XYZ file of C-alpha atoms in Angstrom:
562
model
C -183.354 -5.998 -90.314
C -184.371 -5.696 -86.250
C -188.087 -5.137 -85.997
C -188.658 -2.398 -83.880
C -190.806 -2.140 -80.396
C -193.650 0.119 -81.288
C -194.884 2.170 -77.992
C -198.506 3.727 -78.409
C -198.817 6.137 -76.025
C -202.635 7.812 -75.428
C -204.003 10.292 -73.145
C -208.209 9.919 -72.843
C -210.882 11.434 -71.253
C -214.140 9.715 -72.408
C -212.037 6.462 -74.124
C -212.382 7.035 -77.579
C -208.511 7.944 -77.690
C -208.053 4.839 -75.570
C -210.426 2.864 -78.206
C -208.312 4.244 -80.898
C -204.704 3.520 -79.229
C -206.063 -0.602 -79.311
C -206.361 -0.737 -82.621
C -203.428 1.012 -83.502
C -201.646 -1.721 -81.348
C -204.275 -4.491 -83.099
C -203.423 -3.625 -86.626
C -199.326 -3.438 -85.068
C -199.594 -6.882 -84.436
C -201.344 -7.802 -87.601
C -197.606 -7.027 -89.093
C -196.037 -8.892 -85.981
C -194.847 -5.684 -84.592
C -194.270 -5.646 -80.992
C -195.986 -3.452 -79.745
C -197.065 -1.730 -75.984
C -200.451 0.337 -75.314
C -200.112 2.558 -72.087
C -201.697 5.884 -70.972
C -199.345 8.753 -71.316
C -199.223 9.147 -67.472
C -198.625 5.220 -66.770
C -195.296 5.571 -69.218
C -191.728 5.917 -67.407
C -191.192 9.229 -69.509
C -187.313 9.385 -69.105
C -187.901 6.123 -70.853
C -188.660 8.793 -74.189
C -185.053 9.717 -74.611
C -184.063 5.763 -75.949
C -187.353 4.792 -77.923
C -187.446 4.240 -81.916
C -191.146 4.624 -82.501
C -194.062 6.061 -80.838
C -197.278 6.725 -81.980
C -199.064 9.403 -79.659
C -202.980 9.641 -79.529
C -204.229 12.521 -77.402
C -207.749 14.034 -77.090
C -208.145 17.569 -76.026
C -210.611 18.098 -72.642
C -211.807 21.502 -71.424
C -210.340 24.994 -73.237
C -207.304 22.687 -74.967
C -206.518 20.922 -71.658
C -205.015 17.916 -71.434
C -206.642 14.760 -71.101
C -206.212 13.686 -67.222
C -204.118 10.992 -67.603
C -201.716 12.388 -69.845
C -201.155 15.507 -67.444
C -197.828 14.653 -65.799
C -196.110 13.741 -69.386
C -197.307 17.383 -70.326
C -195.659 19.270 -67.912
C -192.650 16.751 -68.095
C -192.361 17.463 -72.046
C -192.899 21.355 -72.208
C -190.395 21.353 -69.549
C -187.699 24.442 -70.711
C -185.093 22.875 -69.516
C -185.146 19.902 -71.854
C -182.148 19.840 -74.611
C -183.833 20.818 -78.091
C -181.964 17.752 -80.135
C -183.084 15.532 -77.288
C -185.760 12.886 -79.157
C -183.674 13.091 -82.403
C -183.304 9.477 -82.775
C -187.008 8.980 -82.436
C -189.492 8.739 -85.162
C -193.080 9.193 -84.197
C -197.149 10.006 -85.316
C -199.380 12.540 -83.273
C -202.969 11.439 -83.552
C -205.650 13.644 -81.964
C -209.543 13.213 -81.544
C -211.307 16.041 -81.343
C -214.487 18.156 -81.666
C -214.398 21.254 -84.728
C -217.372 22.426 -82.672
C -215.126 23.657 -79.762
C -212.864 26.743 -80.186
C -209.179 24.813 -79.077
C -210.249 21.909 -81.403
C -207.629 19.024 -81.286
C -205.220 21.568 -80.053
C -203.226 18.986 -77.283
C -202.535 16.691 -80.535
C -201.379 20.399 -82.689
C -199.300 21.538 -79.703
C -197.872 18.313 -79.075
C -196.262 17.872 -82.240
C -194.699 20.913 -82.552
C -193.366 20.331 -79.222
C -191.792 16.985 -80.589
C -190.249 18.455 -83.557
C -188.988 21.131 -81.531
C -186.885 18.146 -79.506
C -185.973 17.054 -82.868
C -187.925 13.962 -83.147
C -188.585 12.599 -86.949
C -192.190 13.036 -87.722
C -193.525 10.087 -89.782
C -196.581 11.910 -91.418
C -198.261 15.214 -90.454
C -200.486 15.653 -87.263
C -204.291 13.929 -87.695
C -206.823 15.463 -86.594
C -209.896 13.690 -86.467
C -213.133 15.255 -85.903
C -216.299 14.211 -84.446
C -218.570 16.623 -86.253
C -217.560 15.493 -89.475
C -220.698 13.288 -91.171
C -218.504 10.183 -90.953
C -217.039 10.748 -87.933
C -213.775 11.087 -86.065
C -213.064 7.613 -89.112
C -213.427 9.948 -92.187
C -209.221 11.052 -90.526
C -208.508 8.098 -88.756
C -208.768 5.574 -91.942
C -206.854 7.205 -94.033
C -204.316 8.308 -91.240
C -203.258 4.920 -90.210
C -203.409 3.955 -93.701
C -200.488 6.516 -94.123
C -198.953 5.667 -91.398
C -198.453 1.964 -92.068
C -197.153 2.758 -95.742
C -194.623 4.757 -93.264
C -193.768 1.687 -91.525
C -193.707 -0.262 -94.597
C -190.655 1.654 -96.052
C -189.174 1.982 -93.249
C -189.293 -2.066 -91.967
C -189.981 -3.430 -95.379
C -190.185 -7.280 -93.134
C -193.383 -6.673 -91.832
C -196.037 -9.135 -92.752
C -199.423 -9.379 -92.556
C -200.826 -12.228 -89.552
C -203.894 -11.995 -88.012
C -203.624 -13.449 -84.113
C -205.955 -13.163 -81.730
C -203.694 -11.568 -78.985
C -205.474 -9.028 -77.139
C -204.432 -7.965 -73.751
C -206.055 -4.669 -72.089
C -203.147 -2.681 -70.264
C -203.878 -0.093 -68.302
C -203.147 2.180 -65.037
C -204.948 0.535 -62.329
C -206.588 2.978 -59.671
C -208.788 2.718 -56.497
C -212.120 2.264 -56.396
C -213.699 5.862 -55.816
C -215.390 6.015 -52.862
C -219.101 5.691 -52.542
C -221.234 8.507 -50.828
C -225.269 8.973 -49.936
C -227.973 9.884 -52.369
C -230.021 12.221 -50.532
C -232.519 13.553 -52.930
C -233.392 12.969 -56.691
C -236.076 15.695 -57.181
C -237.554 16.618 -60.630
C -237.438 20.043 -61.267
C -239.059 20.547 -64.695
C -242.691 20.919 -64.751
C -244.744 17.029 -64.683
C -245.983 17.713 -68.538
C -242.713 19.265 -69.922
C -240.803 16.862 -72.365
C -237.379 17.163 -70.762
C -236.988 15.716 -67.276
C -234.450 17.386 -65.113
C -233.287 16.232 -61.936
C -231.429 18.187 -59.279
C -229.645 15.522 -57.572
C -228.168 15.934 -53.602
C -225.243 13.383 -52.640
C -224.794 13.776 -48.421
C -220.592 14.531 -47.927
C -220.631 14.523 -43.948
C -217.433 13.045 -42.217
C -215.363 13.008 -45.731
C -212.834 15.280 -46.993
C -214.399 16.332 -50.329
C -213.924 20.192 -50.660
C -214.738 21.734 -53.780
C -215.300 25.378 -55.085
C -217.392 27.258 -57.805
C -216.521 25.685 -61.148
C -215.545 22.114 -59.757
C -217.158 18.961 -61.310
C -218.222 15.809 -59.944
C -217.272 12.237 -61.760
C -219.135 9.233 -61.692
C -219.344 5.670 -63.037
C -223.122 4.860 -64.496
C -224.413 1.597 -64.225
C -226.396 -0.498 -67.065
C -229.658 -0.963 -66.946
C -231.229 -4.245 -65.402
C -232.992 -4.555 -68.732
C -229.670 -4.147 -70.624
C -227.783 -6.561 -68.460
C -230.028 -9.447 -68.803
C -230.742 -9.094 -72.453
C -226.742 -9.368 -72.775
C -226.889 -12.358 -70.625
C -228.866 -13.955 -73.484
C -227.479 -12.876 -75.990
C -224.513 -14.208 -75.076
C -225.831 -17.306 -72.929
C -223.893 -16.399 -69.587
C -224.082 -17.264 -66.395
C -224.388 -13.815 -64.286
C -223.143 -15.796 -61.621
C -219.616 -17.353 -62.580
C -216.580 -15.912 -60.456
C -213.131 -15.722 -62.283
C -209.836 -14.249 -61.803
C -207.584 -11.757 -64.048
C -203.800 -12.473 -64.574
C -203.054 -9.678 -61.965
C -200.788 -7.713 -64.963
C -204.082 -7.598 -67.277
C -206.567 -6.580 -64.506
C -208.417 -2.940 -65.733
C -209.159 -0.484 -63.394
C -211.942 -0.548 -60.980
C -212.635 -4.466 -61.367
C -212.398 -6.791 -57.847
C -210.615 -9.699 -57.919
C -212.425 -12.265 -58.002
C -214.927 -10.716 -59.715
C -218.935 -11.643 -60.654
C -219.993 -11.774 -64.304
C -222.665 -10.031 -63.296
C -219.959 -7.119 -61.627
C -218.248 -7.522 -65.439
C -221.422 -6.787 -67.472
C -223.613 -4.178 -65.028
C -220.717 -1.802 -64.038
C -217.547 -2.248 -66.280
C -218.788 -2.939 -69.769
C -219.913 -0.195 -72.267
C -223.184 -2.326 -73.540
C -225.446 0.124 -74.886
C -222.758 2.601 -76.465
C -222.627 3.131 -80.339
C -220.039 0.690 -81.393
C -217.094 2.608 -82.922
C -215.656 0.902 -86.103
C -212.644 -1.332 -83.920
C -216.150 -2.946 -82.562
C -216.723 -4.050 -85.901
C -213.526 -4.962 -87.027
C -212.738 -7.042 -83.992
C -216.189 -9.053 -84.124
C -215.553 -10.061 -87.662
C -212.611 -11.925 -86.150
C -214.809 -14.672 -84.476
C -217.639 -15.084 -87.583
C -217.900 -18.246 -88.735
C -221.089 -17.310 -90.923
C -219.957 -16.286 -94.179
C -223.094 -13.510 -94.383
C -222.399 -12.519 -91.380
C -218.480 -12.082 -91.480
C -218.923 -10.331 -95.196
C -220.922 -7.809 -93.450
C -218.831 -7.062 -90.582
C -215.820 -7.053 -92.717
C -217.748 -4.565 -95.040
C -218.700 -2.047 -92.051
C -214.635 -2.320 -91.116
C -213.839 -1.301 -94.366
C -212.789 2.143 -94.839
C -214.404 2.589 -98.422
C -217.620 1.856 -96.679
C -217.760 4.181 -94.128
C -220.567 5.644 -95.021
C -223.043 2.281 -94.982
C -221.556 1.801 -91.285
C -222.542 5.596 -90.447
C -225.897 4.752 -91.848
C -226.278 1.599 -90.371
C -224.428 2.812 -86.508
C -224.061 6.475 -85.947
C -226.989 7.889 -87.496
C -229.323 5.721 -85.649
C -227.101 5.692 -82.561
C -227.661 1.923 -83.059
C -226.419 0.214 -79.800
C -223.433 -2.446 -79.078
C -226.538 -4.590 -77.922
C -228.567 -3.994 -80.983
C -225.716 -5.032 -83.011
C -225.175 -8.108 -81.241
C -228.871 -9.197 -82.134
C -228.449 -8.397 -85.680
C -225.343 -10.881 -85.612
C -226.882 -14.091 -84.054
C -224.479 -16.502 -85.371
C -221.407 -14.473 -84.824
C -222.233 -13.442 -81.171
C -222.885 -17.029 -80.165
C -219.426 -17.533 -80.920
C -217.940 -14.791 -78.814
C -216.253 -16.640 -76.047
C -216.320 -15.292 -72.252
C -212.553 -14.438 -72.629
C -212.675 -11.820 -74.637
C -215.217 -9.689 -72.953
C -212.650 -7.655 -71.747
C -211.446 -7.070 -75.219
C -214.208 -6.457 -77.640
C -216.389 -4.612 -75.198
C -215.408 -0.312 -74.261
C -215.684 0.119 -70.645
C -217.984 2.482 -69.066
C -216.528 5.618 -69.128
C -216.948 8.113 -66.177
C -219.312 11.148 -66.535
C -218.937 14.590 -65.482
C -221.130 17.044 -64.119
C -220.657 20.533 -62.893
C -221.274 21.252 -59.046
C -224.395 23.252 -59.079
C -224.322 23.926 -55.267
C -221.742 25.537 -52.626
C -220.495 24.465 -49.584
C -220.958 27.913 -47.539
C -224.864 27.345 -48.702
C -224.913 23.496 -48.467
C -222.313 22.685 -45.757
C -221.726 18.596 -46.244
C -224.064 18.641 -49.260
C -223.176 18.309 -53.456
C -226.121 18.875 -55.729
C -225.742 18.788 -59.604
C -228.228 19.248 -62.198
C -229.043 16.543 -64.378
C -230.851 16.567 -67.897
C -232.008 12.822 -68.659
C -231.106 12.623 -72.439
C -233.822 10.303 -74.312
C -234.976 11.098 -78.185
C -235.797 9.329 -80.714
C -234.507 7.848 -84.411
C -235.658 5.761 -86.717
C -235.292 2.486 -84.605
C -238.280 1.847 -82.642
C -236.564 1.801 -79.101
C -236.059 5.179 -78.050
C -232.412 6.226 -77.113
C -231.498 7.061 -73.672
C -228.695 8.628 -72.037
C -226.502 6.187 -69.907
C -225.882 7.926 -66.812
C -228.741 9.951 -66.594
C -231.047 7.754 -67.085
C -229.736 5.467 -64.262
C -229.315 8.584 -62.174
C -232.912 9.396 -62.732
C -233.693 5.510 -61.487
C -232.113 5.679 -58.467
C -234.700 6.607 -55.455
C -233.662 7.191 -52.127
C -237.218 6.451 -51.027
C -237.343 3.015 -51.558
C -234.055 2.355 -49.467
C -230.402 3.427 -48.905
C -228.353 4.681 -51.869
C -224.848 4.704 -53.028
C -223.133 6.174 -55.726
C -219.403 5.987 -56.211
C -218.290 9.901 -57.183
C -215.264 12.273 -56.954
C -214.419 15.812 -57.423
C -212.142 17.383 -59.694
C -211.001 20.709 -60.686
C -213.127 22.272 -63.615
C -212.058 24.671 -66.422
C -214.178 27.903 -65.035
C -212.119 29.788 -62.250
C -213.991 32.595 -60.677
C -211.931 36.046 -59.310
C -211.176 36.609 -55.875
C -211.520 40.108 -55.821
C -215.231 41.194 -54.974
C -215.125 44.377 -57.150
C -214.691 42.742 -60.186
C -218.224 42.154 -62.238
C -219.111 38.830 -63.215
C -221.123 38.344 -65.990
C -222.467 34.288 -67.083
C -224.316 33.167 -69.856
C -225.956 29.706 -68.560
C -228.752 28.666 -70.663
C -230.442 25.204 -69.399
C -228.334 23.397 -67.538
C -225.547 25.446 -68.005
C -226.484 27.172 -65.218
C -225.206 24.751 -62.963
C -221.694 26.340 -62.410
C -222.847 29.854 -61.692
C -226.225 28.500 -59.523
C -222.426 26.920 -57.496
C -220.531 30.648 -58.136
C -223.352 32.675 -56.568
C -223.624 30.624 -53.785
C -220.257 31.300 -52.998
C -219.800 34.110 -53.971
C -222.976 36.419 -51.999
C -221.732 35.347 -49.062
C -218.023 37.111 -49.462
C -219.463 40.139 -50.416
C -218.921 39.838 -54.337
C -222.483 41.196 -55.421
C -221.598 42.499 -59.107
C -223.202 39.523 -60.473
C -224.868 39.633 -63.930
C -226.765 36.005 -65.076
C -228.560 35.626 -68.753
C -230.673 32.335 -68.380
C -232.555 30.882 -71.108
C -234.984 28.280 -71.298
C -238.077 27.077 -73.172
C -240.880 28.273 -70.939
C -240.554 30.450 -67.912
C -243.541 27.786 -66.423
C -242.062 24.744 -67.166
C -238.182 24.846 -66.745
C -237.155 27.869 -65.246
C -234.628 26.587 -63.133
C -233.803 27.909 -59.751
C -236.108 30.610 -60.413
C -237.146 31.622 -56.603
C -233.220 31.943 -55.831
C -232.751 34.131 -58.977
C -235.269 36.571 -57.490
C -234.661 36.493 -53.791
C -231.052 37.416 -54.836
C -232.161 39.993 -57.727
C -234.550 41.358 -54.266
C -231.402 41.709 -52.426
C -229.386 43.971 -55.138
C -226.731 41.195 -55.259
C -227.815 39.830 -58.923
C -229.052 41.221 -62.143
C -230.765 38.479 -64.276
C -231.831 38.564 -68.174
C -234.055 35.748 -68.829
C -235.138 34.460 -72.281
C -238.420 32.059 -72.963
C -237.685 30.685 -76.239
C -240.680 28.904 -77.056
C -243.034 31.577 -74.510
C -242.729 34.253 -77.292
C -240.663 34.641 -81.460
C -237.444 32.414 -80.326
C -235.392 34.606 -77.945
C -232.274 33.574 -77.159
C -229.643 34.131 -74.355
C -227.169 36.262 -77.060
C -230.618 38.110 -78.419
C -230.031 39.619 -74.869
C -226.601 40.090 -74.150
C -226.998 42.056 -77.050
C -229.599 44.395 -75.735
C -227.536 44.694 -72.764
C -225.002 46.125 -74.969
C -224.046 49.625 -72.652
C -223.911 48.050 -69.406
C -222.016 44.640 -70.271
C -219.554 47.090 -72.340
C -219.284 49.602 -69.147
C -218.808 46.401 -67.024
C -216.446 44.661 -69.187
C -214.476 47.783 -70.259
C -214.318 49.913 -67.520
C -214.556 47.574 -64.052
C -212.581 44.696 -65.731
C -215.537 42.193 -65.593
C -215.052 38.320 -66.620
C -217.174 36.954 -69.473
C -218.628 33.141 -68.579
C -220.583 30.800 -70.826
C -221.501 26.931 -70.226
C -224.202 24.982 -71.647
C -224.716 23.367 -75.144
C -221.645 22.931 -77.462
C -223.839 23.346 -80.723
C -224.351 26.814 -81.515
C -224.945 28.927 -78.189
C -221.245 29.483 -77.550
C -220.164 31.148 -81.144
C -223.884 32.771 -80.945
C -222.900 34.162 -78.168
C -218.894 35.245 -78.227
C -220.448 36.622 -81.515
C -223.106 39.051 -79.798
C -220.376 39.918 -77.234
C -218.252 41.148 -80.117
C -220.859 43.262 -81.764
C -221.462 44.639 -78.365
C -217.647 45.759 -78.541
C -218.295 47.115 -81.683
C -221.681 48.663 -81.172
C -220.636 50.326 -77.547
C -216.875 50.551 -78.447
C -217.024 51.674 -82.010
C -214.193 48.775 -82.431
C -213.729 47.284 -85.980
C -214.852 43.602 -86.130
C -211.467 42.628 -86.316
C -210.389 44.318 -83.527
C -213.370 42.916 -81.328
C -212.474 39.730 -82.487
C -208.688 40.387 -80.893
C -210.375 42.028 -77.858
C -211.998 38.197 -77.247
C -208.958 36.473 -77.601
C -207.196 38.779 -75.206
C -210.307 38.347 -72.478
C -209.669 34.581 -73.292
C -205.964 34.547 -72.846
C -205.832 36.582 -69.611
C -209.148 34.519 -67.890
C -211.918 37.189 -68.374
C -213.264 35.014 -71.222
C -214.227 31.631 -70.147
C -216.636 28.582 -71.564
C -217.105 25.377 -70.237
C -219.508 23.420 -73.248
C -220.303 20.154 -73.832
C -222.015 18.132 -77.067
């Protein structure tokens, strides 16, 4: 019997889809498949119409967007004009990561395969849908998913064995280095004795051709800490300053040619992520110590997922503080397969918190450093905010490579409509960017519910709040949670009940929320629909419809992050 090609296909915003689509092509090869991993966007899609198997792994970005490099295959394969019974001859998986927390969870991967049995592709075995809230992870799905899947396989190619070879190649879409631009200003904004440092951050655009509007985010590449970087050096006994050269087909995005290991390790590779179980399952591969390699075999294991959870993800126990716990095995790890058993750095995102009509050739964002603790001794720090927060235009000229994309929240050109935002913390970033713009043009029906801690320590933005509330062009609704019993931002939308309802049912208003994905958003859609109820005298169900039609239409819109 002919062995088939196998084509994984992924679309990925942070990399863990990415992460995911390797070891589906890893475990391929294990049973001397051949096999090709590509982005969705970087695959010739009229190629689709000829291919036996394909396994798709998507994640879902946004309100149920699209990952960005899967959005040209999405408007290619929701196309109308395509033939219904056009992908019959194909038999393929849909894999998607997502997060439960989020209203449109995993709903690229759910759309996706209907769309694929609607062109009359064979479906090998229904939809997964991992989830990162679960308590073991988006694993507790994948596991037993690609468990399925290769019993699939199995029956169908019954020839497949089961070889182990140490073949692993990183493909990828290779893009341009993003351009670098001025740090300006890195200026604490949270009070010297408050636990959470904030940063608003100012990046000088003058001379390029960066344009941007309310609702637009900025991407970035972090770098590893100095620290990081030379305890990896080592660990791993390398010399920081060896040049190579990539095979020009294997080459990732964003490295030079030739390169610096000391390029490699402070800007490309993930060092001080949490491992994700291919980490582990990869490593075991060059153990030579039996105690070692029984371990890492053990955490790869998918009926001991829950000693790796303990061990990794409740700790957020880093790539580097693995590699110390495995001595023997890392001083095996040969330079050549950096590329392959480290993630690369991942870009970050961060909503525009200024305007151009206030800030002509500026960009400001708003930046929380993330650092708490667990039970290992080191305390955990954010990536890129924490090297953000380093960088200090004081002490000499800096650079940060950055670009601007289009965000989720799209604000309404007419100036009579109301607009009403929920922005607790940082979450006020967006609408700190829509007011800016929006004063200006005469739109002064503004509405902003801001919550904080303490109206002392981390009111953000407060003077500009007031000089515009002085001017009759903004009505603001502030809650101190920790000044007072805990008052949130929905404890006020609710008490706002008769003018957000007068607003939102009689002038048409829009409905924005952005801040923390953990409980604000439902806390607050959920206030919003009593509201409906209380001023409206709707039933709950029928609030609960009114919602989805704001969402639908635009008047309803949440931009959240975990």
């Amino acid at each position: 019997m002919l062995k088939p090609i196998l084509q994984v296909l992924y679309g990925s915003q942070t990399g863990s889809a990415q992460d995911t689509a390797h070891r589906v092509a890893r475990q391929a090869r294990r049973k001397q498949i051949q096999v090709q991993v590509l982005p969705l966007d970087s695959y010739n899609v009229a190629n689709l119409i000829s291919e036996t198997l394909v396994v798709f792994v998507c994640a879902t970005t946004g309100q149920g967007d699209p990952p960005d490099n899967m959005k040209n295959f999405w408007r290619f394969i929701f196309k109308k004009s395509l033939p219904l019974g056009s992908l019959s001859q194909l038999d393929c998986a849909v894999l998607g990561l997502g997060d439960s927390s989020y209203a449109k969870f995993n709903f690229v991967a759910k759309k996706l395969y209907k769309r694929l049995v609607q062109l009359g592709a064979s479906m090998l075995l229904p939809v997964g849908l991992a989830d990162d809230q679960h308590h073991l992870g988006a694993d507790a799905v994948i596991y037993p998913w690609l468990t399925a899947l290769w019993d699939k396989f199995y029956a169908l190619y019954p020839c497949f064995s089961d070889v182990i070879p140490l073949n692993y190649l990183l493909l990828g879409s290779c893009g341009r280095l993003p351009p670098t631009y001025k740090l300006l200003s890195n200026l604490r904004i949270t009070e010297a004795s408050h636990f959470q440092d904030v940063r608003l951050i100012e990046f000088d655009i003058t001379g390029t051709n960066i344009a941007f509007t309310a609702g637009d985010v900025v991407m970035m590449y972090p770098q590893n800490s100095p620290e990081d970087v030379e305890q990896f050096r080592q660990l791993l006994s390398l010399d920081l300053e060896a040049i190579f050269t990539l095979q020009p087909t294997h080459i990732p995005c964003r490295i030079p040619q030739p390169c610096t290991m000391l390029y490699l390790v402070e800007n490309i590779l993930d060092i001080s992520s949490v491992p994700r179980r291919s980490f582990f399952e990869l490593l075991s591969t060059f153990a030579t110590n039996e105690l070692e390699r029984e371990k890492l075999l053990e955490f790869s294991s998918p009926a001991d997922q829950e000693e790796l959870h303990s061990y990794c993800n409740r700790p957020r126990r880093t790539i580097l503080e693995v590699l110390a716990d495995f001595p023997h095995t890392t001083a095996e790890l040969r330079v050549d397969y950096l590329l392959d058993l480290f993630p690369e750095i991942q870009p970050r995102s961060f909503s525009i918190a200024s305007s151009l009509q206030s800030h002509p050739h500026r960009l400001q964002i708003l930046v929380a450093v993330v650092w708490y603790k667990t039970k290992l001794f080191k305390p955990r720090r954010g990536l890129c905010s924490t090297w953000l927060a380093s960088l200090d235009p004081i002490q000499g000229e800096t650079y940060v490579p950055l670009w601007v994309k289009k965000g989720t929240l799209k604000f309404p050109k007419d100036k009579d409509i109301p607009v009403i935002m929920v922005g607790p913390g940082t979450g006020v970033a967006p609408f700190r960017s829509a007011l800016q713009e929006r004063i200006p043009e005469g739109k002064h029906i503004n509405v902003l519910f801001f919550g904080c801690r303490s109206e002392s320590k981390d009111f953000y933005f407060r003077s500009e709040w007031e000089k515009a509330e002085k001017m009759g062009h903004l009505t603001l609704y502030t809650s101190f949670s920790r000044d007072q019993e805990k008052v949130y931002v929905q404890h006020r939308v609710l008490e706002n009940a008769k003018l957000l309802w007068d607003l939102i049912a009689s002038k048409n208003g829009c409905f924005y929320i952005a801040g923390n994905a953990k409980q604000m958003p439902a806390s607050v859609c959920d206030a919003l629909s009593k509201v409906f109820q209380q001023e409206g005298g709707l039933s709950s169900e029928d609030a609960i419809q009114m919602l989805a039609i704001m969402e639908k239409s635009g008047r309803l819109q949440c931009e959240t992050w975990s």
